[in-house]
Structure formats: C-alpha cells, structure tokens
Coordinates of C-alpha atoms in Angstrom, one line a residue:
M1 CA 50.2 -27.1 57.0
I2 CA 52.2 -24.3 58.7
P3 CA 51.2 -20.9 57.6
V4 CA 53.3 -18.6 55.6
G5 CA 55.6 -16.6 58.0
M6 CA 55.3 -19.5 60.5
V7 CA 58.2 -21.8 59.2
A8 CA 59.6 -23.6 62.2
Q9 CA 62.9 -22.0 63.4
N10 CA 65.6 -24.5 64.3
F11 CA 68.1 -24.1 67.0
T12 CA 71.1 -26.2 68.2
E13 CA 72.9 -25.7 71.5
V14 CA 76.5 -24.3 71.4
Q15 CA 78.9 -26.0 73.7
T16 CA 80.4 -23.1 75.6
G17 CA 81.9 -24.2 78.8
M18 CA 80.3 -21.2 80.5
N19 CA 79.4 -21.4 84.4
N20 CA 75.7 -22.0 85.1
F21 CA 74.5 -18.7 87.0
Y22 CA 71.7 -18.5 89.5
Y23 CA 69.5 -15.4 90.1
S24 CA 71.2 -14.1 87.0
A25 CA 71.3 -11.1 84.5
A26 CA 73.4 -10.7 81.5
D27 CA 74.3 -8.1 78.8
I28 CA 75.8 -8.3 75.4
A29 CA 78.2 -6.1 73.5
D30 CA 81.5 -6.1 71.6
I31 CA 84.0 -5.3 74.3
D32 CA 87.1 -5.5 72.1
N33 CA 85.8 -4.1 68.8
N34 CA 86.5 -7.4 66.9
G35 CA 83.2 -7.6 65.3
T36 CA 81.7 -10.4 67.5
L37 CA 79.3 -10.0 70.5
D38 CA 80.8 -10.8 74.0
I39 CA 78.7 -11.5 77.2
V40 CA 78.8 -10.3 81.0
F41 CA 77.0 -12.3 83.6
N42 CA 75.8 -11.2 86.9
G43 CA 74.8 -14.0 89.3
A44 CA 75.8 -16.7 91.7
I45 CA 77.1 -20.3 91.2
D46 CA 76.9 -23.6 92.9
S47 CA 80.6 -24.0 93.8
D48 CA 80.4 -27.2 95.7
G49 CA 77.8 -29.2 93.5
D50 CA 75.2 -29.6 96.3
G51 CA 72.4 -28.1 94.1
T52 CA 72.3 -24.7 95.8
A53 CA 74.0 -21.5 94.9
D54 CA 76.6 -20.5 97.4
V55 CA 79.1 -18.1 95.8
T56 CA 78.3 -14.7 94.1
Y57 CA 80.3 -14.9 90.8
N58 CA 80.4 -12.3 87.8
E59 CA 82.2 -13.1 84.6
V60 CA 83.0 -11.7 81.1
Y61 CA 83.1 -14.2 78.2
K62 CA 84.7 -13.3 74.7
N63 CA 83.2 -14.6 71.5
S64 CA 85.5 -15.8 68.8
G65 CA 82.5 -16.3 66.4
S66 CA 82.2 -19.9 66.9
A67 CA 83.0 -20.3 70.7
M68 CA 83.0 -18.6 74.0
S69 CA 86.0 -18.3 76.2
L70 CA 86.4 -16.8 79.7
Y71 CA 88.1 -13.3 79.5
A72 CA 87.7 -11.9 83.0
G73 CA 86.0 -12.1 86.4
L74 CA 84.8 -9.1 88.1
E75 CA 86.5 -9.5 91.5
P76 CA 86.2 -8.2 94.0
G77 CA 82.8 -6.8 93.4
S78 CA 80.5 -9.5 92.3
T79 CA 76.7 -9.2 92.7
H80 CA 73.5 -11.2 92.1
L81 CA 69.8 -10.7 92.3
G82 CA 70.3 -7.5 90.4
D83 CA 71.3 -6.4 87.0
I84 CA 74.4 -5.5 84.8
R85 CA 75.0 -3.4 81.7
F86 CA 77.9 -2.6 79.5
I87 CA 78.6 1.1 79.2
D88 CA 81.4 3.0 77.6
Y89 CA 81.4 5.8 80.2
N90 CA 84.7 7.4 79.3
N91 CA 84.2 7.3 75.4
D92 CA 87.5 5.5 74.8
G93 CA 85.8 2.9 72.5
L94 CA 85.9 0.1 75.2
Q95 CA 82.9 -1.2 76.9
D96 CA 83.0 -0.7 80.7
I97 CA 80.6 -2.4 83.2
I98 CA 78.0 -1.4 85.8
S99 CA 76.5 -3.9 88.0
A100 CA 74.2 -3.9 91.0
G101 CA 72.9 -6.4 93.6
L102 CA 74.0 -8.3 96.7
S103 CA 76.7 -10.8 97.5
Y104 CA 76.6 -13.9 99.5
L105 CA 79.6 -12.2 101.4
D106 CA 77.4 -9.4 102.6
V107 CA 73.5 -10.0 102.1
V108 CA 72.6 -6.8 103.9
N109 CA 74.6 -4.2 102.2
Y110 CA 73.5 -4.1 98.5
K111 CA 76.2 -2.8 96.2
H112 CA 76.6 -1.1 93.0
Y113 CA 79.9 -1.2 91.1
R114 CA 81.5 0.5 88.1
F115 CA 84.4 -1.5 86.3
R116 CA 86.6 0.3 83.7
N117 CA 87.8 -1.7 80.7
T118 CA 91.5 -1.3 80.3
G119 CA 91.9 -3.2 77.2
S120 CA 93.2 -6.2 78.8
G121 CA 90.8 -6.6 81.7
F122 CA 88.5 -4.7 84.0
V123 CA 89.4 -2.5 87.1
K124 CA 86.9 -1.7 89.8
E125 CA 86.6 2.1 90.0
S126 CA 83.7 2.7 92.2
S127 CA 81.8 0.9 95.0
L128 CA 78.4 2.5 95.7
P129 CA 75.2 1.7 97.7
G130 CA 73.1 -0.7 95.3
K131 CA 69.8 -2.2 94.9
I132 CA 68.3 -5.8 94.4
Y133 CA 65.0 -6.9 92.6
G134 CA 65.7 -4.1 90.1
S135 CA 67.1 -3.1 86.7
L136 CA 69.7 -1.0 85.0
E137 CA 69.4 1.1 81.9
V138 CA 72.0 3.1 79.8
F139 CA 71.2 6.3 77.9
D140 CA 72.2 9.9 77.0
F141 CA 69.4 11.9 78.6
N142 CA 71.1 15.3 78.3
H143 CA 72.4 14.8 74.7
D144 CA 76.0 15.7 75.6
G145 CA 77.4 12.5 74.0
R146 CA 78.2 10.8 77.3
S147 CA 76.3 7.8 78.4
D148 CA 74.4 8.3 81.6
Y149 CA 72.6 5.4 83.5
A150 CA 69.8 4.8 85.9
L151 CA 69.3 2.2 88.7
N152 CA 65.8 1.1 90.0
G153 CA 65.0 -1.3 92.7
T154 CA 64.9 -1.9 96.5
Q155 CA 67.5 -0.4 98.6
Y156 CA 68.2 -1.0 102.3
S157 CA 69.0 2.2 104.3
H158 CA 70.4 1.5 107.6
G159 CA 68.2 3.3 110.2
G160 CA 65.9 4.2 107.4
G161 CA 64.5 0.8 106.5
F162 CA 63.6 -0.4 102.8
R163 CA 62.9 2.1 100.1
N164 CA 62.3 1.8 96.3
T165 CA 63.9 4.6 94.1
L166 CA 64.8 5.1 90.6
D167 CA 68.1 7.0 90.7
Y168 CA 69.7 8.8 87.6
Y169 CA 73.5 9.1 87.2
K170 CA 74.6 11.9 84.8
N171 CA 77.9 11.3 83.3
T172 CA 79.9 14.6 83.8
G173 CA 83.0 13.4 81.9
T174 CA 85.0 13.0 85.0
G175 CA 82.5 11.1 87.0
F176 CA 78.7 10.9 87.7
E177 CA 76.2 13.1 89.4
M178 CA 73.2 11.2 91.1
T179 CA 69.7 12.5 91.2
E180 CA 68.0 10.3 93.8
N181 CA 64.5 9.2 93.2
W182 CA 64.5 10.7 89.6
V183 CA 61.0 9.2 89.7
D184 CA 59.3 6.9 92.2
G185 CA 61.1 3.5 91.8
T186 CA 59.8 0.0 92.0
Q187 CA 60.9 -3.5 92.8
N188 CA 60.4 -6.7 90.8
G189 CA 59.7 -4.4 87.8
S190 CA 61.3 -2.9 84.8
F191 CA 61.9 0.5 83.2
K192 CA 63.1 1.7 79.7
V193 CA 64.2 5.0 78.7
L194 CA 63.5 5.8 74.9
D195 CA 62.0 8.4 72.7
L196 CA 58.2 7.9 72.5
N197 CA 57.2 10.7 70.3
N198 CA 60.1 11.2 68.1
D199 CA 61.0 14.6 69.4
H200 CA 64.6 13.3 70.2
L201 CA 63.9 13.8 74.0
L202 CA 64.1 10.7 76.1
D203 CA 61.0 9.5 77.8
L204 CA 60.5 6.9 80.5
V205 CA 58.3 3.9 81.3
V206 CA 58.3 2.1 84.5
I207 CA 56.3 -0.8 86.1
G208 CA 56.6 -2.7 89.4
S209 CA 55.7 -2.4 93.0
D210 CA 56.2 0.7 94.9
I211 CA 57.5 0.9 98.5
N212 CA 54.0 0.2 99.8
G213 CA 53.7 -2.9 97.6
V214 CA 51.2 -1.1 95.4
P215 CA 51.6 -2.0 91.7
V216 CA 52.2 0.8 89.2
S217 CA 52.7 1.4 85.5
K218 CA 53.5 4.8 84.3
I219 CA 54.5 6.6 81.1
Y220 CA 56.6 9.9 81.6
I221 CA 57.0 12.2 78.7
N222 CA 60.1 14.4 78.7
Q223 CA 58.9 18.0 78.5
G224 CA 61.8 20.3 78.1
G225 CA 64.0 17.9 80.4
I226 CA 61.3 17.4 83.0
L227 CA 59.7 13.9 83.0
T228 CA 56.0 14.3 83.3
N229 CA 53.6 11.4 84.1
T230 CA 51.2 11.6 81.1
Q231 CA 49.6 8.0 81.1
D232 CA 49.0 5.1 83.3
F233 CA 48.1 1.6 82.2
E234 CA 47.3 -1.7 83.9
P235 CA 49.2 -1.6 87.3
L236 CA 51.7 -4.4 87.6
A237 CA 53.3 -5.7 90.7
S238 CA 56.1 -7.4 88.8
G239 CA 57.0 -7.8 85.1
K240 CA 59.2 -6.9 82.3
I241 CA 59.1 -4.2 79.4
E242 CA 60.6 -4.1 75.9
F243 CA 60.0 -1.9 73.1
A244 CA 60.1 -2.1 69.1
D245 CA 58.4 -0.6 66.2
F246 CA 56.2 -3.6 65.6
N247 CA 54.0 -2.2 63.0
A248 CA 56.7 -0.2 61.3
D249 CA 55.1 3.0 61.4
G250 CA 58.0 4.9 62.7
F251 CA 57.1 5.0 66.4
Q252 CA 58.3 2.7 69.3
D253 CA 55.5 0.4 70.8
L254 CA 55.8 -1.2 74.2
L255 CA 55.6 -4.8 75.1
V256 CA 54.5 -5.4 78.6
V257 CA 54.4 -8.8 80.5
G258 CA 53.7 -9.2 84.3
K259 CA 51.3 -9.9 87.1
D260 CA 48.7 -7.6 88.7
D261 CA 48.0 -7.2 92.4
N262 CA 45.9 -10.3 92.3
D263 CA 48.7 -12.3 90.9
T264 CA 46.8 -12.5 87.6
G265 CA 48.9 -12.5 84.4
Y266 CA 49.0 -9.6 82.1
F267 CA 50.3 -9.6 78.6
A268 CA 49.9 -6.5 76.2
V269 CA 51.4 -4.5 73.4
L270 CA 50.8 -0.8 73.8
M271 CA 50.7 0.7 70.2
N272 CA 52.1 4.1 70.0
D273 CA 49.9 6.8 68.3
G274 CA 52.9 9.0 67.4
T275 CA 52.6 11.5 70.2
G276 CA 53.6 9.3 73.1
M277 CA 50.0 8.2 73.9
F278 CA 49.3 4.5 73.8
T279 CA 46.4 2.0 72.9
V280 CA 46.5 -1.1 74.8
H281 CA 46.1 -4.3 72.9
Q282 CA 46.0 -7.0 75.5
L283 CA 47.2 -10.5 74.1
N284 CA 45.6 -13.7 74.8
L285 CA 48.8 -15.3 75.9
P286 CA 49.9 -17.6 78.8
D287 CA 49.8 -16.5 82.5
I288 CA 53.6 -16.3 83.1
S289 CA 55.6 -15.6 86.2
D290 CA 59.2 -14.5 86.6
P291 CA 59.2 -13.5 82.9
S292 CA 62.2 -12.5 80.7
I293 CA 61.6 -11.1 77.2
S294 CA 63.7 -10.0 74.2
V295 CA 62.6 -8.6 70.9
G296 CA 64.0 -9.1 67.5
D297 CA 63.0 -10.5 64.0
I298 CA 62.8 -14.3 64.9
N299 CA 61.3 -15.5 61.7
N300 CA 63.2 -13.4 59.1
D301 CA 60.4 -11.4 57.6
G302 CA 61.7 -8.0 58.7
Y303 CA 59.3 -7.3 61.5
Y304 CA 60.0 -7.4 65.1
D305 CA 59.0 -10.4 67.1
F306 CA 59.6 -11.5 70.8
I307 CA 60.8 -14.5 72.9
I308 CA 59.7 -15.0 76.5
S309 CA 60.9 -17.3 79.1
G310 CA 59.5 -17.9 82.5
N311 CA 57.1 -20.2 84.6
E312 CA 53.7 -21.4 83.6
G313 CA 53.3 -24.4 86.0
N314 CA 56.7 -25.4 84.7
A315 CA 59.5 -23.8 82.8
I316 CA 58.4 -22.5 79.4
V317 CA 60.2 -20.8 76.4
K318 CA 57.9 -19.3 73.8
T319 CA 58.4 -17.2 70.6
Y320 CA 55.5 -14.8 69.3
L321 CA 55.6 -13.6 65.6
Y322 CA 54.0 -10.3 64.4
N323 CA 51.5 -10.9 61.7
T324 CA 51.5 -7.9 59.3
D325 CA 48.0 -8.8 58.1
S326 CA 46.2 -9.1 61.5
Q327 CA 48.7 -6.8 63.2
D328 CA 48.8 -9.3 66.1
F329 CA 51.0 -12.0 67.4
T330 CA 50.8 -15.7 66.8
E331 CA 52.9 -18.3 68.7
G332 CA 55.9 -19.5 66.8
V333 CA 57.2 -23.0 66.1
F334 CA 60.8 -23.9 66.9
T335 CA 63.0 -26.8 67.7
G336 CA 66.1 -27.2 69.9
L337 CA 65.5 -24.8 72.7
Y338 CA 65.6 -25.9 76.3
H339 CA 62.7 -24.8 78.5
L340 CA 64.3 -22.9 81.3
G341 CA 62.3 -21.0 84.0
G342 CA 62.7 -17.9 86.0
P343 CA 64.3 -16.1 87.5
G344 CA 66.7 -15.9 84.8
F345 CA 67.0 -14.2 81.4
V346 CA 66.7 -14.6 77.7
H347 CA 68.4 -12.5 74.9
L348 CA 68.2 -12.5 71.1
F349 CA 71.5 -11.8 69.7
D350 CA 73.6 -12.7 66.6
F351 CA 76.3 -15.2 68.0
N352 CA 78.0 -16.0 64.9
N353 CA 77.5 -13.0 62.5
D354 CA 75.3 -15.0 60.1
H355 CA 72.5 -12.3 60.2
R356 CA 70.1 -14.7 62.1
L357 CA 69.1 -14.3 65.7
D358 CA 70.5 -16.8 68.1
V359 CA 69.4 -17.2 71.8
L360 CA 71.2 -16.7 75.1
L361 CA 69.1 -18.3 77.9
G362 CA 69.4 -18.7 81.6
G363 CA 67.1 -20.1 84.2
F364 CA 66.0 -23.2 86.1
D365 CA 65.6 -26.6 84.6
W366 CA 62.3 -27.9 85.9
S367 CA 62.8 -31.2 84.0
D368 CA 65.6 -32.1 86.4
P369 CA 64.4 -33.0 89.9
N370 CA 67.5 -31.0 91.3
M371 CA 66.2 -27.9 89.6
P372 CA 69.6 -26.6 88.6
S373 CA 69.9 -23.2 86.9
L374 CA 71.5 -23.4 83.6
T375 CA 73.3 -20.9 81.2
K376 CA 73.1 -21.8 77.5
I377 CA 73.5 -20.4 74.0
F378 CA 71.4 -21.8 71.1
K379 CA 72.5 -21.2 67.5
N380 CA 69.9 -20.6 64.8
T381 CA 70.4 -23.1 62.1
S382 CA 67.3 -21.9 60.1
T383 CA 68.0 -21.3 56.3
G384 CA 66.5 -18.2 55.7
V385 CA 68.8 -15.5 54.1
N386 CA 69.0 -11.9 55.6
L387 CA 71.1 -9.3 53.9
K388 CA 72.5 -6.6 55.9
P389 CA 71.0 -3.2 55.3
T390 CA 72.4 -0.4 53.2
P391 CA 74.0 2.6 55.1
P392 CA 72.3 6.0 54.9
T393 CA 73.6 7.9 51.9
S394 CA 72.5 11.5 52.6
L395 CA 73.9 13.1 55.9
N396 CA 73.0 16.5 56.8
L397 CA 74.4 18.4 59.7
T398 CA 73.1 21.9 61.0
K399 CA 74.3 23.8 64.1
N400 CA 72.4 26.4 66.3
G401 CA 74.8 27.6 68.9
N402 CA 76.3 24.7 70.7
R403 CA 73.5 22.3 69.3
Y404 CA 74.4 20.0 66.4
N405 CA 71.4 18.6 64.5
F406 CA 72.0 15.5 62.7
A407 CA 69.8 14.0 60.0
W408 CA 70.2 11.2 57.4
S409 CA 68.2 9.3 54.8
G410 CA 68.8 6.7 52.2
A411 CA 69.1 3.5 54.3
T412 CA 67.3 0.5 52.9
D413 CA 67.0 -3.2 53.8
D414 CA 65.9 -6.3 52.0
K415 CA 63.1 -7.1 54.6
T416 CA 62.9 -4.6 57.5
P417 CA 60.8 -1.4 56.4
V418 CA 62.7 1.7 56.5
N419 CA 60.5 3.1 59.4
A420 CA 61.5 0.2 61.6
L421 CA 65.3 0.7 61.2
R422 CA 67.4 1.8 64.0
Y423 CA 70.7 3.6 63.8
E424 CA 74.2 3.7 65.3
I425 CA 75.6 7.2 65.2
S426 CA 79.4 7.8 65.7
V427 CA 80.8 11.4 66.4
G428 CA 84.4 12.1 66.8
S429 CA 86.8 14.9 67.1
V430 CA 89.1 13.4 64.4
S431 CA 88.3 11.4 61.4
G432 CA 87.1 7.9 62.1
G433 CA 86.8 8.7 65.8
S434 CA 83.9 8.3 68.1
D435 CA 85.3 9.9 71.3
I436 CA 82.3 12.4 71.3
A437 CA 79.5 10.0 71.0
K438 CA 78.5 6.5 69.9
Y439 CA 75.2 4.9 70.7
I440 CA 71.9 3.6 69.1
V441 CA 68.9 5.8 68.4
T442 CA 65.5 5.0 66.9
T443 CA 65.1 8.0 64.7
P444 CA 66.9 9.0 61.5
S445 CA 67.9 12.2 63.1
W446 CA 69.3 13.3 66.5
F447 CA 71.0 16.2 68.3
L448 CA 73.9 16.8 70.6
D449 CA 74.7 19.8 72.9
L450 CA 78.3 19.9 72.8
D451 CA 80.9 21.9 74.7
P452 CA 81.8 25.2 73.1
S453 CA 85.3 24.0 72.8
V454 CA 84.3 21.7 70.2
Q455 CA 84.9 23.3 66.8
N456 CA 84.8 20.5 64.3
I457 CA 83.4 17.1 64.3
Y458 CA 83.2 14.0 62.1
W459 CA 80.4 11.6 62.1
S460 CA 78.9 8.7 60.4
V461 CA 75.9 6.4 60.7
R462 CA 75.1 2.5 60.5
S463 CA 71.6 1.4 60.0
I464 CA 70.5 -1.7 62.0
D465 CA 67.5 -4.1 60.9
A466 CA 65.1 -5.9 63.1
S467 CA 67.5 -9.0 63.1
R468 CA 70.1 -6.6 64.8
T469 CA 72.3 -6.8 61.6
Y470 CA 74.5 -3.7 61.0
S471 CA 75.1 -2.0 57.8
D472 CA 78.5 -0.9 56.8
S473 CA 79.2 2.7 57.9
S474 CA 78.0 5.6 55.9
A475 CA 80.5 8.0 54.2
E476 CA 81.8 10.3 57.0
N477 CA 80.5 13.8 57.0
N478 CA 82.1 16.8 58.7
T479 CA 80.4 19.6 56.7
L480 CA 77.6 22.0 58.2
G481 CA 74.7 22.2 55.9
T482 CA 74.0 25.9 57.0
K483 CA 75.8 28.7 58.7
D484 CA 75.8 28.9 62.6
I485 CA 72.2 30.2 63.2
A486 CA 72.3 33.8 64.9
H487 CA 68.7 34.4 64.4
S488 CA 67.3 31.0 65.8
Q489 CA 66.7 32.6 69.3
Y490 CA 64.4 35.2 67.8
L491 CA 62.1 32.7 66.0
G492 CA 59.2 30.8 67.4
I493 CA 56.4 28.7 66.0
Y494 CA 53.0 28.2 67.5
P495 CA 51.0 26.3 68.3
N496 CA 53.2 23.3 68.7
P497 CA 51.7 20.6 68.5
A498 CA 49.5 21.8 65.8
S499 CA 46.6 20.3 63.8
E500 CA 45.5 22.9 61.3
K501 CA 47.9 25.8 60.9
V502 CA 51.2 26.9 62.5
Y503 CA 52.4 30.5 62.8
I504 CA 56.0 31.7 62.7
K505 CA 56.7 34.6 65.0
G506 CA 59.7 36.8 65.1
E507 CA 61.8 38.0 62.3
K508 CA 60.5 38.0 58.6
V509 CA 61.0 34.6 57.1
S510 CA 61.6 34.5 53.3
E511 CA 61.3 30.8 52.7
A512 CA 60.0 27.9 54.6
E513 CA 60.3 24.1 53.7
M514 CA 59.0 21.1 55.8
Y515 CA 60.6 17.6 56.0
S516 CA 59.7 14.4 57.6
M517 CA 62.1 12.8 60.1
E518 CA 63.3 10.7 57.1
W519 CA 64.2 14.0 55.4
K520 CA 61.4 13.7 52.9
K521 CA 60.1 17.1 51.7
M522 CA 56.6 17.9 52.3
N523 CA 54.3 20.0 50.1
I524 CA 53.6 23.4 52.1
T525 CA 53.1 27.0 51.3
L526 CA 54.4 30.0 53.4
N527 CA 51.5 32.5 53.6
D528 CA 51.8 36.3 53.8
D529 CA 50.9 36.2 57.5
Q530 CA 53.8 33.9 58.1
S531 CA 51.6 30.9 58.6
V532 CA 51.7 27.5 57.2
N533 CA 48.7 25.1 56.6
V534 CA 49.5 21.7 57.9
S535 CA 46.1 20.1 58.0
H536 CA 46.8 17.9 55.1
L537 CA 49.9 16.3 56.6
P538 CA 49.8 12.9 58.6
K539 CA 50.3 13.2 62.4
G540 CA 53.9 12.9 63.5
V541 CA 57.2 14.9 64.1
Y542 CA 58.5 17.1 61.2
L543 CA 61.3 19.5 60.7
L544 CA 60.4 23.1 59.7
K545 CA 63.4 24.7 57.6
L546 CA 63.2 28.5 57.9
K547 CA 65.3 31.0 55.8
I548 CA 66.1 34.5 57.2
K549 CA 68.1 36.6 54.8
D550 CA 70.9 34.3 54.0
E551 CA 70.8 32.1 57.1
V552 CA 68.8 29.0 57.8
T553 CA 67.3 27.6 61.0
I554 CA 65.4 24.3 61.8
K555 CA 62.4 24.0 64.1
K556 CA 60.7 20.8 65.2
L557 CA 56.9 20.6 64.9
T558 CA 54.6 18.0 66.0
I559 CA 51.4 17.6 64.2
K560 CA 48.6 15.8 66.1

C-alpha cells in the first residue's frame, strides 16, 4: 500500500518540436505577459546528425498553454556550457535575457551577452567577457527596484591565466556597474542570493571549487550592505543549491547536492534557525554526479518537495517528498518521466496553468547507445486539485525619507501554510503600472530605496503557493500609513538582536507596538525607562512601531 501523501504522480510527454540541446541551461518566464510561461535555452545542437554537438544554438520558445512554438533565436551571441536568465533590466514589463558561456565559433573567448526584448524579438545590446562552468542569478541587491545580477564561474584572462570570480552587476537604470570578485568565485558550483534571516537584506550562499581546485561551501550574511562569511558547511567541489521553506516556519532552508573533494556524494537540507544560521540534516540519498535540482510542491500537499536529475551509474530522475510528521524526505513514486542524465537541467513549472507542476527536462539519454542529449516537457496528469491562493487583503505603506516600507497580510491558501507563501510585489508610478519594481520576495514585507523624484506610487501584491500558482492581484494601494518620518534618524534600539529586553534611545516615545512580519500584533508593554521586554516572544524578525508626538516610525528588531 502506498502511504498517505505518496500517491503516484503521473506524467505524459508533450510533443513540442523543440531542439535537443547539449551542455545546456534553461530559464522560464512569461515574456509576453499572456499568462503562460515561456522558455529560453542556452546550449548546443547536433546539426548534422552524427551524434555530436557541433553548433552553439540559443532559442526562445513561446507557450500557447498547450504547445510550444519557436519565437526567436539569439543570434549572433549564442553560448553553451554556461547559464542563461530572464531579467527585465529596463522595467518596461518585457523580459530581457542575459546569457554566458562559450561558442563553438570561439572556444577560447568566453562571452556574456545581454539581449533586450523589443516586444517582437530580442536585440543584442552588450557583448562582454564571460564565464563557463558557472551560473547566473537575478536579484535587487540595493533595493532600488531595478534588477541586478551576478555571474559566477571560470574566466580565461589572456596573459593572466584562468580565474574564478563571482562578479556583481548593479543596474543603474542606464546600464550596469560591475564589482569584480564580489566574493571569491567557484566553478562547477552554484550560488543563490536570498534573504536568509528575514531582515529584507539579501544574503549569499555559494559552493564549488575555487581557483586552486579546493572545494568550498560558504554562507554570507548581508550586514548593512557588506556580505560577511558567517558559516561554512561541507566543502563541495561541485553541485547545486536550491532554497525553499520546507517546514513552513517562515524562513528559507537550503537544499544542497554535490560531490566533495574525494568525489563522494553529499546530499543535505540545511534547516534555517531564523537568524541565518543553519543546522545540517544530511539525507541518505543516492550518490549523484552532474546533478540538477528544482523545488516545488510535487504531490499537491502544500509543502515544498524537490526533483533531481543526474547520473548514478546511469541516468536518473527522482522526486523527494517532504513528510510533515518526520520532517524528512521520502522518495516519491511517479510514472511517465524519462531518465535523462547530466550535464543538463530540470525545472518544475506549470506548463498549462492547471495549478499542478509539470517538468522541463534536458540531458543525456543513457538508454540509447548513441547517448543523445534530449530536451522534453512532461505534463502532470495527476488528478489532485490545487486552488490558487487568495491575495493579501491588508496592505500597509510607510515612508522614512526615501525609503518605502511595504507590508501586507491576509493571504491564504487551501494547502500551502501562510508562512511558506511567496509574493510578487509590483510598484508603479501610475495606477496599474510596475515600472518602478516587480519581482518575487519570500517575506510578507519589503522595502525600496527610491529616487527623491518619486513622489507617488501605486502598488499591489500577488501571493504564490508551493505549486507556483499565483493569486489574483490584491487591491491596489497608494496611501501612506503614516506621515513622512522626520524623527526616525534620532531614534535607535539596542541591543539588536535582543533576547530579553530592548531599549529605545533618542526622543521620548509615547506609544510602542510590535508586529510580526505577517503584521500580527504582539503583546508588549512600553516601560518608563523606554524599554520593552521581549523574552516571551519567539525568535524571529519583528517590526517595532514607535510614536513620537503625532508621528510614527518603524524599526526592525531581531529576537534571538
């Protein structure tokens, strides 16, 4: 008998007519805002049918909801053995593209390209030195609403040999400014930029081999804009990272798979204690090389699971389902998926908008003596019902100088716990617009530091469940919850983090209220000495709302 929560997931292949890509990477986004997810591929193809890749070839395919069709090639400027990402770098509502790798036309000069989405195709705007054996990530590190990115991997510098760097590209609105070797880079590894301690500042996790071939695995916490290495875990020479709030406690956990310096497999979930420190739970799972991983609710129980592809003596694809009772993972049961090995990719995404996760899979077919590399989509045909989440109902906006603080609550889902929901925040200069910012965050609050010329904004939020199903948009908000705060710069709270009591220094505070990041009011008392006892509150990040005369300011407090 199959245990509860372990009902077999059934998949069937979608005939797409897409090219089969070798040494490939892919990314998924809605490039034309029609409500379906489209795909871009970075890789090479076998143009003459001799079983060997010979032409670097990158393509974008549009999704009709039932089929894929070729939309555009990225020529000139194709790469393989690298990575590719969608990014709306000019905030015009159209997804642009960044790619990196090498070309069979020039295997020495690794390249890195930016392509602008014109609405009818893509135009190459930048050609820069690139990297191989690396990865790309998109994020807004400085909270200005513009998407930045970072590129990790191996670069060949003529006259200087090979080097591994992780370079940060800050979006200025008119271009990008590069910080070379933002942190020490790696090859054959992975990195993620995310908020690990719910303080709204983006942190960094990186694994892989350094320039001397030494494996590393490092966690960097953002301390006032400076990335500080706070924890190391099992050093990995190669591998992949993903993140999800597996146990729905409101904090992002890390999934790590790879190989150590002895070529021994490593498989672990790093559970987040809420302060950005992690406890390693090593999983008794297969020794997999050339892995690819993707997270999402595979069995439709509301909790994040994961899928992995790679090589375990032959090609494998496996799913692992989170068990809420044991807080561990159990191998899932499925039918209909090919077993394709690495190097390749696997992505969970909702191909046909039925609120169930489908699979995009690429890699080598070990069952064929010629070992072709295939690219396939498999539709989830399981019968489980997943309702889309409800949007937030309570939006709150405060402003301190040029900093806009956003908070919201009221979102619910039929299966995904509220703590595990993610959110898409859209901010525009006009009603219905998103020209200031639009991206996904993992907390029910965020902030933007905007140019002083911005005088009025309109914003809304969509909630996202573990199956990557979006809610409708919340009601639009453009009302400040408080006056612009003149006294904020004269107030401080200490210690922060705190465990017993926090003190407010500066001007006399007449009222104090504390809220969770979900905007739930906590039970606190403001003492005569301007202190607040917090020993009874669970660890986490809170908002301390302080009133001075007729004005209000909000301070962020971590309780450890």
